[in-house]
Structure formats: C-alpha cells, structure tokens
Amino acid sequence: MAASLTRSLISPLTSRTPAKPSRSDQAPQILLCARRRSCVSVRASTFGNNNSSDGAAVSSACNVLTQDSLPRRLTSAPVPNSGSGGSPLRVAYQGLCGAHSESAAQKAYPNCEPVPCDQFETAFEAVEGCSVDRAVLPIENSLGGSIHRNYDLLLRHRLHIVGEIKYAVRHCLLANQGVKVEHLKRVLSHPQALAQCEHTLTRLGLVREAVDDTAGAAKHVALKKLEDTGAVASSAAAEIYGLDILAEDIQDASLNVTRFLMLAREPIIAGTDRPFKTSIVFSLEEGPGILHKALAVFAERQINLTKIESRPMSWSSERFPGLDASGLQKCFHYLFYADFEASMASDDAKRALQDLEKLATSLRILGSYPADTTML
C-alpha cells in the first residue's frame, strides 16, 4: 500500500495499471553530485536591453538563474542544514535581489545562500539538476489567491514538498529620488503585488503594468531613471536600487500573508512529534456525489482539510479517445489538489488515502511535512 500511494501520478486516467515505482518508493540513496557547478548567469532584462548603468555591485549581487544555464540532471540526498561540504544551503527563489521571495527563503532557511531565478520553472529545474539544494516558492496569498503556475509545475516536476513558510508581505510604493506621488502616472510590479494593492493604486489613479517580479520593477525604474513611473516592491528593494519609499504598507489589508512551499529532491520522513500537513493531487471519474465521497474519507476520520484547489487537465484525443467537436462540452476533466492536517505517519491518514485510492483514477502524494504554526 505504501508504495502505491507514493508512486508517480497514474497515466492515462482511464487506466489503473500500476506505474513503475519512482525513487520515492525505494530506500533513500546517498548519491552525491559529481561536482558543483556555478549556476549564476545574468538574466536578460525583462524590460529590454540595459547598459552598463546597472552598476557592477548590483550585477554581481543579483545574478539570476536562467533555464539555459542549468547543468545536466544529477541526484543528491537531502541536506538538512547545510549544502555540499558543509557550505550554506543554496536556496532558489523567483525574482531578483530584494524580492519578497528572497526574504521568505531566508526565513525558511536562515544563513542560506539565496539564488535568484528568472522564472518559477527555472527554480524547479535548478533543484532537479542539483544546482541548488532547495527551492522556496509561493503557492497562495491571503489577498491575491492561489499561484496557479506553481500548482501546475508541482505536477510536471518530481520534487517533494518538505516544508511550508508563511511570510507577511509588506508592499511599498517606490520611486526615484526627488519624485513625488503626484508626479506618478503608472506603476510597475508583479501581477500578484498589483492585485494585493488594488485599492491604494486605484485611489492614486495610477495605471498598473505587470512585470515578472517586484524587485525587477524597482530595478527597472532605477536604471531608466523614470520620473513618471513607480514600483510596488519591498523596502529592501528600495535600499538595493537606491529608490525613495513614497508610501509603506500599501497592501489592501494589513494582514497580507503569502504561503511558500519548501521543495527538495527527496521527501522527508513524516513524524508525529509535531503538527504535520500532507499535500496530495488526485483525479476522479465523473458522476454525482463522487467528489463528496472522496472528501468524506477525511471527514470520517476527523482529518481537517485546509485547502482544495481544482485545475483542468490538459485535453488530448489520446487521453479521451472518441471525443469530437460535438463533445467538447465534456472535455473539462479536473485534478484536485488538497492539503490536510495529518502526517503520513498516522494510521488515520494512511487509511483515508487507502479509501481515496479506491475512488480515484490517479493519486500522488506531493509531500508530508511540518506545518508552519508560527504567529505572524
């Protein structure tokens, strides 16, 4: 049973033929990287070409992983507190120096070496390729909602959730020195940050423009010396890129919390000595009451579901043979991502997943990990 619950997602959905066990089914193996490769490569600017005005100090401090710079795939045992040879853990995050994600990575792994990546997928591939030890990536925000891209990437890649961290995000309105609020016509930031500050930005009458990350917006405003454009970013980004803080805490609610997942190549051993969460993804046949029956396996055992997220499965004629244009209304089939408060070391959790497996056409455990119970 343990092997069947931890195997890779069954495919196609119409088949229950057991898949070949993945490495997570087997006893942990200690396989060291043949060598550590530098995985820093300056990212091409999201906003166009930048000249030498970047400044050597900022460029060297803010090198970014790109997908082209990743080494070949290697494997490594997880390292709890340090990287190879006792060096600090290398922890990937999405964005530039000064991004909120960098602060979250440092909160998750104090004394780590944060490694900026240009895209979420780059961070996944950096961990898989053994360029870094961990990744810390956002999965949901209390104001902006779920980060759907990372839900999809969890399914595409073979990483394991080994922890979570809740980080209180405090947004600032930044501009070049001497620029006043009344001078601004537009503001740049990540789409999530713009959504989290919607009321404030609307009140100020600013046109919102979405870019790849908050710190990148601050860097662009600084490098281009823009006088009619501000950025929504962190106070750390203001210090790094030499911008003034025109307003602090501009998010729409004082409690603006982003939940980040800590990802590794290998799962951790679940325990019962502290509160644990388990994250899974599953699919079901269509029919009345099927989802109700699936969720009831947790309610019957007093297991609290903290989140459920549905994502459409990619449609293909191979997966759904015989479906023509007249049947397109039936082409929406869903995956369900769920988090529940229990450890896979508990009998109740095991039995719940045993019953769920009987109903599900596919089931994959994404991770069983310590819950973040800290007060913000």
Tab-separated table of C-alpha atoms in Angstrom:
chain	number	residue	atom	x	y	z
A	1	MET	CA	0.000	0.000	0.000
A	2	ALA	CA	2.766	2.486	0.900
A	3	ALA	CA	4.381	2.018	-2.464
A	4	SER	CA	1.132	2.516	-4.338
A	5	LEU	CA	0.369	5.755	-2.507
A	6	THR	CA	3.745	7.307	-3.220
A	7	ARG	CA	4.103	6.277	-6.820
A	8	SER	CA	4.017	8.753	-9.655
A	9	LEU	CA	0.686	10.034	-10.912
A	10	ILE	CA	-1.050	7.252	-12.836
A	11	SER	CA	-1.451	7.973	-16.553
A	12	PRO	CA	-3.604	7.803	-18.563
A	13	LEU	CA	-6.585	8.437	-16.334
A	14	THR	CA	-8.566	5.630	-17.883
A	15	SER	CA	-6.030	3.058	-16.768
A	16	ARG	CA	-5.241	1.749	-13.298
A	17	THR	CA	-2.202	-0.230	-14.404
A	18	PRO	CA	0.442	0.257	-11.701
A	19	ALA	CA	3.214	2.573	-12.760
A	20	LYS	CA	6.858	1.752	-12.307
A	21	PRO	CA	7.815	2.777	-8.749
A	22	SER	CA	9.624	6.096	-8.509
A	23	ARG	CA	12.684	6.748	-6.358
A	24	SER	CA	10.407	7.828	-3.510
A	25	ASP	CA	9.234	4.186	-3.204
A	26	GLN	CA	12.738	2.949	-2.527
A	27	ALA	CA	15.101	3.204	0.407
A	28	PRO	CA	16.912	6.542	0.445
A	29	GLN	CA	20.144	6.511	-1.508
A	30	ILE	CA	23.043	8.853	-0.879
A	31	LEU	CA	24.207	9.938	-4.314
A	32	LEU	CA	26.499	12.906	-4.301
A	33	CYS	CA	26.762	15.402	-7.108
A	34	ALA	CA	29.807	14.735	-9.235
A	35	ARG	CA	30.696	18.383	-8.904
A	36	ARG	CA	29.014	21.651	-8.033
A	37	ARG	CA	28.571	23.911	-11.000
A	38	SER	CA	28.090	27.613	-10.730
A	39	CYS	CA	24.508	28.279	-11.706
A	40	VAL	CA	24.614	32.038	-11.965
A	41	SER	CA	24.016	33.688	-15.290
A	42	VAL	CA	22.840	37.250	-15.616
A	43	ARG	CA	19.268	37.277	-16.848
A	44	ALA	CA	18.374	39.296	-19.904
A	45	SER	CA	16.277	42.210	-18.747
A	46	THR	CA	12.540	41.691	-18.821
A	47	PHE	CA	12.163	45.289	-19.892
A	48	GLY	CA	14.634	45.453	-22.788
A	49	ASN	CA	18.360	45.982	-23.030
A	50	ASN	CA	20.167	47.541	-20.091
A	51	ASN	CA	23.542	49.159	-20.457
A	52	SER	CA	26.463	49.471	-18.076
A	53	SER	CA	24.336	51.686	-15.852
A	54	ASP	CA	23.415	48.546	-13.888
A	55	GLY	CA	26.500	49.020	-11.754
A	56	ALA	CA	28.979	46.230	-11.107
A	57	ALA	CA	27.945	45.790	-7.495
A	58	VAL	CA	24.268	45.221	-8.274
A	59	SER	CA	25.073	42.953	-11.236
A	60	SER	CA	27.361	40.694	-9.240
A	61	ALA	CA	24.982	40.513	-6.305
A	62	CYS	CA	21.899	39.842	-8.388
A	63	ASN	CA	22.923	37.196	-10.909
A	64	VAL	CA	19.932	35.143	-11.935
A	65	LEU	CA	19.481	31.516	-12.900
A	66	THR	CA	18.172	31.001	-16.407
A	67	GLN	CA	16.935	27.740	-17.864
A	68	ASP	CA	19.825	27.680	-20.330
A	69	SER	CA	22.400	27.777	-17.521
A	70	LEU	CA	21.235	24.625	-15.766
A	71	PRO	CA	23.559	21.594	-15.622
A	72	ARG	CA	22.626	18.064	-16.534
A	73	ARG	CA	20.324	16.281	-14.120
A	74	LEU	CA	22.034	14.752	-11.080
A	75	THR	CA	20.734	13.361	-7.815
A	76	SER	CA	21.611	14.122	-4.246
A	77	ALA	CA	20.397	13.157	-0.798
A	78	PRO	CA	18.652	15.992	1.061
A	79	VAL	CA	20.866	18.013	3.374
A	80	PRO	CA	19.053	19.296	6.486
A	81	ASN	CA	21.151	22.299	7.492
A	82	SER	CA	23.962	22.757	5.011
A	83	GLY	CA	24.934	22.130	1.424
A	84	SER	CA	27.791	20.141	-0.045
A	85	GLY	CA	30.903	20.129	2.124
A	86	GLY	CA	29.178	21.933	4.982
A	87	SER	CA	28.632	25.095	2.945
A	88	PRO	CA	25.369	27.039	3.343
A	89	LEU	CA	22.282	25.616	1.690
A	90	ARG	CA	21.761	27.065	-1.770
A	91	VAL	CA	18.085	28.002	-1.959
A	92	ALA	CA	16.426	29.043	-5.223
A	93	TYR	CA	13.682	31.658	-5.375
A	94	GLN	CA	11.974	33.504	-8.214
A	95	GLY	CA	12.893	37.138	-8.746
A	96	LEU	CA	15.817	39.488	-8.263
A	97	CYS	CA	17.651	40.549	-5.131
A	98	GLY	CA	15.258	42.374	-2.841
A	99	ALA	CA	12.216	40.303	-3.822
A	100	HIS	CA	9.837	39.234	-1.077
A	101	SER	CA	10.612	35.649	-2.096
A	102	GLU	CA	14.253	36.187	-1.144
A	103	SER	CA	13.191	37.210	2.364
A	104	ALA	CA	10.914	34.158	2.556
A	105	ALA	CA	13.814	31.892	1.531
A	106	GLN	CA	15.961	33.392	4.279
A	107	LYS	CA	13.162	32.924	6.804
A	108	ALA	CA	12.729	29.293	5.744
A	109	TYR	CA	16.474	28.573	5.776
A	110	PRO	CA	18.412	31.057	7.935
A	111	ASN	CA	22.031	31.543	6.844
A	112	CYS	CA	21.286	30.046	3.421
A	113	GLU	CA	22.721	31.281	0.143
A	114	PRO	CA	19.703	32.644	-1.772
A	115	VAL	CA	19.909	32.002	-5.517
A	116	PRO	CA	17.650	34.215	-7.695
A	117	CYS	CA	15.920	32.619	-10.693
A	118	ASP	CA	14.207	34.353	-13.596
A	119	GLN	CA	11.169	32.038	-13.675
A	120	PHE	CA	9.373	29.622	-11.336
A	121	GLU	CA	10.242	26.726	-13.651
A	122	THR	CA	13.928	27.664	-13.509
A	123	ALA	CA	13.840	27.171	-9.745
A	124	PHE	CA	12.229	23.729	-10.122
A	125	GLU	CA	14.853	22.698	-12.669
A	126	ALA	CA	17.684	24.067	-10.539
A	127	VAL	CA	16.712	21.747	-7.683
A	128	GLU	CA	16.203	18.786	-10.012
A	129	GLY	CA	19.560	19.459	-11.665
A	130	CYS	CA	21.379	19.667	-8.318
A	131	SER	CA	22.473	23.258	-8.925
A	132	VAL	CA	20.784	24.206	-5.647
A	133	ASP	CA	19.679	22.289	-2.570
A	134	ARG	CA	16.158	23.663	-2.136
A	135	ALA	CA	13.596	25.994	-3.656
A	136	VAL	CA	11.195	28.259	-1.784
A	137	LEU	CA	8.251	29.257	-3.992
A	138	PRO	CA	4.876	30.925	-3.335
A	139	ILE	CA	1.723	28.850	-3.595
A	140	GLU	CA	-1.027	31.151	-2.295
A	141	ASN	CA	-1.647	34.612	-0.886
A	142	SER	CA	-4.324	35.719	1.556
A	143	LEU	CA	-5.356	38.601	-0.738
A	144	GLY	CA	-4.378	37.538	-4.261
A	145	GLY	CA	-5.307	33.852	-4.063
A	146	SER	CA	-3.502	30.836	-5.498
A	147	ILE	CA	-0.356	30.873	-7.629
A	148	HIS	CA	-1.712	28.577	-10.324
A	149	ARG	CA	1.555	28.326	-12.219
A	150	ASN	CA	3.232	26.604	-9.294
A	151	TYR	CA	0.374	24.128	-8.895
A	152	ASP	CA	0.918	23.073	-12.500
A	153	LEU	CA	4.702	22.868	-12.019
A	154	LEU	CA	4.292	20.643	-8.943
A	155	LEU	CA	2.625	18.099	-11.213
A	156	ARG	CA	5.114	18.464	-14.053
A	157	HIS	CA	8.230	18.058	-11.900
A	158	ARG	CA	9.277	15.346	-9.459
A	159	LEU	CA	10.130	17.426	-6.430
A	160	HIS	CA	8.794	16.888	-2.921
A	161	ILE	CA	7.287	19.395	-0.512
A	162	VAL	CA	9.414	19.260	2.659
A	163	GLY	CA	8.047	22.291	4.495
A	164	GLU	CA	5.999	25.459	4.357
A	165	ILE	CA	6.585	29.011	5.497
A	166	LYS	CA	4.108	31.851	5.974
A	167	TYR	CA	5.557	35.258	5.207
A	168	ALA	CA	3.879	38.605	5.945
A	169	VAL	CA	4.249	40.731	2.807
A	170	ARG	CA	4.524	44.500	3.255
A	171	HIS	CA	4.424	46.415	-0.018
A	172	CYS	CA	5.933	49.857	-0.541
A	173	LEU	CA	5.440	52.428	-3.292
A	174	LEU	CA	8.912	53.287	-4.597
A	175	ALA	CA	10.198	55.981	-6.950
A	176	ASN	CA	13.440	57.691	-7.885
A	177	GLN	CA	14.844	60.314	-5.564
A	178	GLY	CA	13.006	63.605	-5.821
A	179	VAL	CA	9.911	62.101	-7.450
A	180	LYS	CA	6.649	62.785	-5.597
A	181	VAL	CA	3.448	60.757	-5.608
A	182	GLU	CA	1.670	63.410	-7.650
A	183	HIS	CA	4.323	63.043	-10.385
A	184	LEU	CA	3.491	59.383	-10.975
A	185	LYS	CA	1.286	58.227	-13.840
A	186	ARG	CA	1.926	54.484	-13.763
A	187	VAL	CA	3.316	51.785	-11.500
A	188	LEU	CA	5.128	48.520	-12.252
A	189	SER	CA	5.106	45.304	-10.252
A	190	HIS	CA	4.312	41.596	-10.259
A	191	PRO	CA	0.616	40.857	-11.018
A	192	GLN	CA	0.085	39.443	-7.519
A	193	ALA	CA	1.555	42.555	-5.887
A	194	LEU	CA	-0.616	44.811	-8.037
A	195	ALA	CA	-3.701	42.794	-7.080
A	196	GLN	CA	-2.800	42.999	-3.391
A	197	CYS	CA	-2.564	46.826	-3.616
A	198	GLU	CA	-5.546	47.382	-5.933
A	199	HIS	CA	-7.479	49.825	-3.759
A	200	THR	CA	-4.487	52.034	-2.992
A	201	LEU	CA	-3.341	52.195	-6.605
A	202	THR	CA	-6.867	52.933	-7.814
A	203	ARG	CA	-7.203	55.768	-5.314
A	204	LEU	CA	-3.927	57.253	-6.565
A	205	GLY	CA	-5.129	56.985	-10.174
A	206	LEU	CA	-2.070	55.019	-11.324
A	207	VAL	CA	-2.012	52.866	-14.435
A	208	ARG	CA	-0.823	49.386	-13.480
A	209	GLU	CA	1.647	47.448	-15.612
A	210	ALA	CA	2.559	43.844	-14.769
A	211	VAL	CA	6.161	42.620	-14.921
A	212	ASP	CA	7.974	39.458	-13.849
A	213	ASP	CA	8.755	40.370	-10.232
A	214	THR	CA	8.621	43.194	-7.697
A	215	ALA	CA	12.369	43.687	-7.358
A	216	GLY	CA	12.728	43.668	-11.145
A	217	ALA	CA	10.223	46.525	-11.309
A	218	ALA	CA	12.264	48.516	-8.799
A	219	LYS	CA	15.463	47.838	-10.715
A	220	HIS	CA	13.913	48.975	-13.998
A	221	VAL	CA	12.603	52.221	-12.524
A	222	ALA	CA	16.039	52.942	-11.059
A	223	LEU	CA	18.089	52.045	-14.151
A	224	LYS	CA	15.869	54.009	-16.530
A	225	LYS	CA	15.675	56.952	-14.093
A	226	LEU	CA	11.942	57.162	-14.706
A	227	GLU	CA	10.206	60.197	-13.259
A	228	ASP	CA	6.573	59.331	-14.008
A	229	THR	CA	6.725	55.670	-13.013
A	230	GLY	CA	6.910	53.993	-9.614
A	231	ALA	CA	7.246	50.410	-8.435
A	232	VAL	CA	5.489	48.282	-5.841
A	233	ALA	CA	8.216	46.360	-4.056
A	234	SER	CA	9.863	45.774	-0.696
A	235	SER	CA	11.779	48.236	1.457
A	236	ALA	CA	14.837	46.037	0.825
A	237	ALA	CA	14.473	46.647	-2.917
A	238	ALA	CA	14.377	50.394	-2.255
A	239	GLU	CA	17.696	50.172	-0.437
A	240	ILE	CA	19.344	47.939	-3.046
A	241	TYR	CA	18.336	50.039	-6.044
A	242	GLY	CA	18.554	53.477	-4.428
A	243	LEU	CA	14.864	54.399	-4.562
A	244	ASP	CA	12.775	56.508	-2.209
A	245	ILE	CA	9.862	54.997	-0.297
A	246	LEU	CA	6.837	57.192	-1.015
A	247	ALA	CA	4.396	55.070	0.994
A	248	GLU	CA	4.620	51.964	3.173
A	249	ASP	CA	2.128	49.161	3.781
A	250	ILE	CA	0.043	49.962	0.711
A	251	GLN	CA	-1.492	46.464	0.550
A	252	ASP	CA	-5.284	46.392	0.802
A	253	ALA	CA	-5.279	44.612	4.158
A	254	SER	CA	-2.800	44.862	6.997
A	255	LEU	CA	-2.569	41.074	7.206
A	256	ASN	CA	-1.170	40.156	3.797
A	257	VAL	CA	0.378	36.709	4.047
A	258	THR	CA	1.938	34.544	1.363
A	259	ARG	CA	2.370	30.830	1.943
A	260	PHE	CA	5.567	29.429	0.445
A	261	LEU	CA	6.449	25.782	-0.179
A	262	MET	CA	9.925	24.400	0.505
A	263	LEU	CA	10.877	21.923	-2.229
A	264	ALA	CA	13.607	19.275	-2.342
A	265	ARG	CA	14.704	16.332	-4.467
A	266	GLU	CA	13.879	13.800	-1.752
A	267	PRO	CA	10.939	13.588	0.683
A	268	ILE	CA	11.434	13.831	4.413
A	269	ILE	CA	10.389	11.132	6.873
A	270	ALA	CA	6.991	12.075	8.264
A	271	GLY	CA	6.634	12.102	12.032
A	272	THR	CA	4.009	12.550	14.730
A	273	ASP	CA	6.074	14.636	17.154
A	274	ARG	CA	4.655	17.934	15.860
A	275	PRO	CA	1.840	19.184	13.614
A	276	PHE	CA	2.199	17.941	10.042
A	277	LYS	CA	0.464	18.687	6.772
A	278	THR	CA	0.153	16.418	3.769
A	279	SER	CA	-0.398	17.638	0.217
A	280	ILE	CA	-1.848	15.384	-2.480
A	281	VAL	CA	-3.215	15.595	-6.022
A	282	PHE	CA	-5.862	13.216	-7.366
A	283	SER	CA	-8.416	12.816	-10.138
A	284	LEU	CA	-11.846	11.214	-10.167
A	285	GLU	CA	-14.313	9.725	-12.602
A	286	GLU	CA	-17.269	11.971	-13.343
A	287	GLY	CA	-20.547	11.294	-11.586
A	288	PRO	CA	-22.979	12.597	-8.954
A	289	GLY	CA	-21.523	12.650	-5.461
A	290	ILE	CA	-18.049	11.407	-6.444
A	291	LEU	CA	-16.211	14.430	-5.059
A	292	HIS	CA	-18.342	14.304	-1.914
A	293	LYS	CA	-17.378	10.666	-1.376
A	294	ALA	CA	-13.707	11.486	-1.958
A	295	LEU	CA	-13.660	14.249	0.642
A	296	ALA	CA	-15.713	12.206	3.093
A	297	VAL	CA	-12.750	9.854	3.653
A	298	PHE	CA	-11.125	12.695	5.607
A	299	ALA	CA	-14.241	13.870	7.473
A	300	GLU	CA	-14.957	10.332	8.684
A	301	ARG	CA	-11.584	10.341	10.457
A	302	GLN	CA	-11.777	13.919	11.770
A	303	ILE	CA	-8.949	14.997	9.455
A	304	ASN	CA	-9.136	18.698	8.665
A	305	LEU	CA	-8.828	19.701	5.008
A	306	THR	CA	-7.159	23.113	4.915
A	307	LYS	CA	-7.347	23.640	1.152
A	308	ILE	CA	-8.687	22.130	-2.044
A	309	GLU	CA	-7.836	23.511	-5.486
A	310	SER	CA	-9.112	22.213	-8.817
A	311	ARG	CA	-7.116	22.585	-12.028
A	312	PRO	CA	-8.274	21.497	-15.501
A	313	MET	CA	-6.351	18.637	-17.017
A	314	SER	CA	-4.812	19.212	-20.430
A	315	TRP	CA	-7.117	17.720	-23.041
A	316	SER	CA	-5.896	15.432	-25.800
A	317	SER	CA	-7.544	12.984	-28.178
A	318	GLU	CA	-5.158	10.296	-26.942
A	319	ARG	CA	-6.362	10.716	-23.369
A	320	PHE	CA	-10.035	10.961	-24.314
A	321	PRO	CA	-10.458	8.882	-27.486
A	322	GLY	CA	-13.638	9.277	-29.459
A	323	LEU	CA	-14.290	12.839	-28.289
A	324	ASP	CA	-15.067	15.019	-31.299
A	325	ALA	CA	-16.073	18.641	-31.639
A	326	SER	CA	-19.672	17.827	-30.731
A	327	GLY	CA	-18.474	16.525	-27.375
A	328	LEU	CA	-16.220	19.389	-26.402
A	329	GLN	CA	-18.559	20.378	-23.601
A	330	LYS	CA	-17.345	17.236	-21.827
A	331	CYS	CA	-13.644	17.900	-22.277
A	332	PHE	CA	-13.130	19.526	-18.867
A	333	HIS	CA	-11.618	16.938	-16.567
A	334	TYR	CA	-10.077	18.103	-13.329
A	335	LEU	CA	-7.238	17.407	-10.970
A	336	PHE	CA	-7.827	18.195	-7.303
A	337	TYR	CA	-5.002	19.455	-5.114
A	338	ALA	CA	-5.680	19.103	-1.403
A	339	ASP	CA	-3.871	19.853	1.853
A	340	PHE	CA	-4.878	18.189	5.093
A	341	GLU	CA	-3.678	18.377	8.662
A	342	ALA	CA	-2.194	14.962	9.295
A	343	SER	CA	1.097	13.161	8.925
A	344	MET	CA	1.589	10.170	6.667
A	345	ALA	CA	2.995	8.508	9.759
A	346	SER	CA	-0.521	8.406	11.253
A	347	ASP	CA	-2.821	5.436	10.730
A	348	ASP	CA	-5.826	7.692	10.060
A	349	ALA	CA	-4.064	9.419	7.177
A	350	LYS	CA	-2.982	6.098	5.684
A	351	ARG	CA	-6.496	4.659	5.880
A	352	ALA	CA	-8.015	7.828	4.429
A	353	LEU	CA	-5.734	7.601	1.404
A	354	GLN	CA	-6.422	3.884	1.079
A	355	ASP	CA	-10.128	4.686	0.734
A	356	LEU	CA	-9.446	7.636	-1.570
A	357	GLU	CA	-7.329	5.434	-3.817
A	358	LYS	CA	-10.345	3.167	-4.357
A	359	LEU	CA	-12.295	6.111	-5.744
A	360	ALA	CA	-9.524	7.934	-7.562
A	361	THR	CA	-8.319	7.360	-11.100
A	362	SER	CA	-4.965	8.794	-10.034
A	363	LEU	CA	-3.336	9.784	-6.770
A	364	ARG	CA	0.037	11.289	-5.920
A	365	ILE	CA	1.455	12.444	-2.585
A	366	LEU	CA	3.288	15.725	-3.092
A	367	GLY	CA	4.711	15.794	0.421
A	368	SER	CA	4.102	15.243	4.118
A	369	TYR	CA	5.871	17.978	6.063
A	370	PRO	CA	5.870	20.047	9.285
A	371	ALA	CA	3.149	22.699	9.300
A	372	ASP	CA	4.115	26.323	9.910
A	373	THR	CA	2.291	27.183	13.143
A	374	THR	CA	4.223	30.356	13.919
A	375	MET	CA	2.345	33.546	14.751
A	376	LEU	CA	2.879	36.384	12.282
